[in-house]
């Protein structure tokens, strides 16, 4: 089989368009009919029929992809196009073509047909309306113990540790088949252990003593890929509740310095409790707005983790509703994106000693992922390189960013239905010290309250919160939206069931000019320009409003009476 695709022959437009439609429906909650019939596509009936059938056979197609491991064997094959072509293969057969994706599907036709026919309809009936049930992940706190010691401890309790398989698709099969008394050591992050869905640890001695942390595998990837060396200086810009911060401290073996920043007082207290419980002594918690933190306050920073507030569309407990068109409105995604770009740009341009910056979200929306990275790529020039995550994971992964964006497939996705963990996105930037940092131009507005992190939740020892590590925080009651808001401000209006996150931008107060009718008439006739100048200065420093021409009243005699 070929190692990669060179698209000398284009994919037929029908298949390419249908694949984009299905992707938009599943990832963005778009309407199938609206996408097809309002998109001015040729042959809309054929596109609609093919996309509709692909969506209807979602469970069967997921099974076929897992069983044949075709996406792993052919990493350049687009997963959405693969679904379309497999559907077409069993509808009326795909016509032979020199197009690489079609040739690949036809080369695997026998395996695909066996998997397709072997799928039991009863499986679809039993799981059609169920949520994605990810296993229970725990992270060994290597500041207090080793993975080997903790594994031995679980074995002594009666658990059976299954052997790991080198192939990721085979490993996923083992994860999905975990039984009540079995567990696995993760294939990517050795300090992560995987237990059957529903396993309880809140009352377990290892959890209460801090030897294990209840943290999803997906949220470990950002720190795993940042991987600062012992003795380094690290900045965690959105640190609460502290699971990623303490993971960084464990990677560094408490040698070096970690600045953990959190603005919200309640979450800051949670951050300090997590740090103390994990014995992460190299961490300095900072109660401040991340946008005010720079190289003067946190000197010699070499590694930065940027994990900002997001829609939380990747959280497993919300997978059953994440495709609803009302889940995260476009205007809110746009506002979140504006804040995310602002924070990432601040990290990249304000720390001259930084070697590596990782950006991550628990979102599956490209607006918060690829589009953010693309905008940043237009700013950084050659001062940073976007590292290909594929090589950092030894090509032992399935889901990457879309080739349709400037970032190509250099970033990684964790997708719940495929990777059996929370949805996540990670991008890694590496500094090129041969090129000086460009001048940083920040918007004149000042952040008042930093966004709360939505990617993970520190679970309290309570049976009522058994699934809290995968559940979003409850949204706080927000004040009524003001008439004039910045992009960052509107991001703080949560959608229904949105995660607990607050992004508040301090508005520059406008001066109220209380004038009598007599004074206003004098202004209109004599001092309009002076008042305009004063108003300009009070609205925003350095941004003057254009002067309005003086409107002369038709009845001049009436004005003269007042002047007299």
PDB file of N, CA and C in Angstrom, residues 1-5 69-79 104 108 390 395-401 403 409:
ATOM      1  N   UNK A   1       0.842  -1.199   0.000  1.00  0.00           N
ATOM      2  CA  UNK A   1       0.000   0.000   0.000  1.00  0.00           C
ATOM      3  C   UNK A   1       0.876   1.248   0.000  1.00  0.00           C
ATOM      4  N   UNK A   2       0.421   2.343  -0.613  1.00  0.00           N
ATOM      5  CA  UNK A   2       1.220   3.571  -0.645  1.00  0.00           C
ATOM      6  C   UNK A   2       1.326   4.184   0.724  1.00  0.00           C
ATOM      7  N   UNK A   3       2.456   4.887   0.990  1.00  0.00           N
ATOM      8  CA  UNK A   3       2.674   5.524   2.284  1.00  0.00           C
ATOM      9  C   UNK A   3       1.906   6.821   2.405  1.00  0.00           C
ATOM     10  N   UNK A   4       1.611   7.470   1.288  1.00  0.00           N
ATOM     11  CA  UNK A   4       0.900   8.742   1.355  1.00  0.00           C
ATOM     12  C   UNK A   4       0.233   9.025   0.035  1.00  0.00           C
ATOM     13  N   UNK A   5      -0.565  10.073   0.003  1.00  0.00           N
ATOM     14  CA  UNK A   5      -1.314  10.412  -1.187  1.00  0.00           C
ATOM     15  C   UNK A   5      -0.673  11.578  -1.916  1.00  0.00           C
ATOM     16  N   UNK A  69      -8.914  -1.055  10.585  1.00  0.00           N
ATOM     17  CA  UNK A  69      -7.754  -0.215  10.925  1.00  0.00           C
ATOM     18  C   UNK A  69      -7.234   0.550   9.704  1.00  0.00           C
ATOM     19  N   UNK A  70      -8.119   0.827   8.768  1.00  0.00           N
ATOM     20  CA  UNK A  70      -7.696   1.456   7.517  1.00  0.00           C
ATOM     21  C   UNK A  70      -7.132   2.858   7.726  1.00  0.00           C
ATOM     22  N   UNK A  71      -7.670   3.597   8.698  1.00  0.00           N
ATOM     23  CA  UNK A  71      -7.169   4.950   8.942  1.00  0.00           C
ATOM     24  C   UNK A  71      -5.777   4.923   9.561  1.00  0.00           C
ATOM     25  N   UNK A  72      -5.496   3.858  10.287  1.00  0.00           N
ATOM     26  CA  UNK A  72      -4.152   3.722  10.858  1.00  0.00           C
ATOM     27  C   UNK A  72      -3.160   3.258   9.793  1.00  0.00           C
ATOM     28  N   UNK A  73      -3.582   2.313   8.964  1.00  0.00           N
ATOM     29  CA  UNK A  73      -2.706   1.805   7.912  1.00  0.00           C
ATOM     30  C   UNK A  73      -2.479   2.839   6.810  1.00  0.00           C
ATOM     31  N   UNK A  74      -3.472   3.682   6.602  1.00  0.00           N
ATOM     32  CA  UNK A  74      -3.384   4.726   5.572  1.00  0.00           C
ATOM     33  C   UNK A  74      -3.605   6.092   6.234  1.00  0.00           C
ATOM     34  N   UNK A  75      -2.607   6.609   6.952  1.00  0.00           N
ATOM     35  CA  UNK A  75      -2.786   7.834   7.742  1.00  0.00           C
ATOM     36  C   UNK A  75      -3.119   9.071   6.923  1.00  0.00           C
ATOM     37  N   UNK A  76      -2.852   9.065   5.613  1.00  0.00           N
ATOM     38  CA  UNK A  76      -3.158  10.232   4.789  1.00  0.00           C
ATOM     39  C   UNK A  76      -4.586  10.216   4.257  1.00  0.00           C
ATOM     40  N   UNK A  77      -5.298   9.157   4.515  1.00  0.00           N
ATOM     41  CA  UNK A  77      -6.676   9.053   4.051  1.00  0.00           C
ATOM     42  C   UNK A  77      -7.586   9.876   4.958  1.00  0.00           C
ATOM     43  N   UNK A  78      -8.292  10.834   4.385  1.00  0.00           N
ATOM     44  CA  UNK A  78      -9.196  11.678   5.163  1.00  0.00           C
ATOM     45  C   UNK A  78     -10.334  10.822   5.731  1.00  0.00           C
ATOM     46  N   UNK A  79     -10.586  10.877   7.059  1.00  0.00           N
ATOM     47  CA  UNK A  79     -11.600   9.992   7.663  1.00  0.00           C
ATOM     48  C   UNK A  79     -13.012  10.264   7.172  1.00  0.00           C
ATOM     49  N   UNK A 104      -7.313   3.409  -2.855  1.00  0.00           N
ATOM     50  CA  UNK A 104      -7.074   2.844  -1.522  1.00  0.00           C
ATOM     51  C   UNK A 104      -8.290   2.083  -1.017  1.00  0.00           C
ATOM     52  N   UNK A 108      -8.814  -2.161  -0.297  1.00  0.00           N
ATOM     53  CA  UNK A 108      -9.249  -2.769   0.967  1.00  0.00           C
ATOM     54  C   UNK A 108     -10.682  -3.299   0.871  1.00  0.00           C
ATOM     55  N   UNK A 390       2.495  14.645  14.676  1.00  0.00           N
ATOM     56  CA  UNK A 390       2.585  13.270  14.180  1.00  0.00           C
ATOM     57  C   UNK A 390       3.932  12.635  14.519  1.00  0.00           C
ATOM     58  N   UNK A 395       4.056   8.778  14.929  1.00  0.00           N
ATOM     59  CA  UNK A 395       3.045   8.420  13.924  1.00  0.00           C
ATOM     60  C   UNK A 395       2.079   7.357  14.434  1.00  0.00           C
ATOM     61  N   UNK A 396       1.938   7.279  15.760  1.00  0.00           N
ATOM     62  CA  UNK A 396       1.068   6.273  16.371  1.00  0.00           C
ATOM     63  C   UNK A 396      -0.217   6.933  16.868  1.00  0.00           C
ATOM     64  N   UNK A 397      -0.869   7.657  15.979  1.00  0.00           N
ATOM     65  CA  UNK A 397      -2.109   8.375  16.286  1.00  0.00           C
ATOM     66  C   UNK A 397      -2.962   8.421  15.037  1.00  0.00           C
ATOM     67  N   UNK A 398      -4.237   8.742  15.180  1.00  0.00           N
ATOM     68  CA  UNK A 398      -5.158   8.680  14.043  1.00  0.00           C
ATOM     69  C   UNK A 398      -5.694  10.028  13.581  1.00  0.00           C
ATOM     70  N   UNK A 399      -5.949  10.951  14.500  1.00  0.00           N
ATOM     71  CA  UNK A 399      -6.672  12.176  14.169  1.00  0.00           C
ATOM     72  C   UNK A 399      -5.781  13.419  14.248  1.00  0.00           C
ATOM     73  N   UNK A 400      -5.794  14.160  13.160  1.00  0.00           N
ATOM     74  CA  UNK A 400      -4.988  15.383  13.083  1.00  0.00           C
ATOM     75  C   UNK A 400      -5.836  16.528  12.532  1.00  0.00           C
ATOM     76  N   UNK A 401      -5.272  17.717  12.553  1.00  0.00           N
ATOM     77  CA  UNK A 401      -5.978  18.883  12.029  1.00  0.00           C
ATOM     78  C   UNK A 401      -6.177  18.742  10.522  1.00  0.00           C
ATOM     79  N   UNK A 403      -6.283  19.348   6.519  1.00  0.00           N
ATOM     80  CA  UNK A 403      -5.367  19.818   5.480  1.00  0.00           C
ATOM     81  C   UNK A 403      -5.897  21.060   4.771  1.00  0.00           C
ATOM     82  N   UNK A 409      -1.896  19.266   8.705  1.00  0.00           N
ATOM     83  CA  UNK A 409      -2.143  18.195   9.680  1.00  0.00           C
ATOM     84  C   UNK A 409      -1.069  18.172  10.762  1.00  0.00           C
TER      85      UNK A 409
END
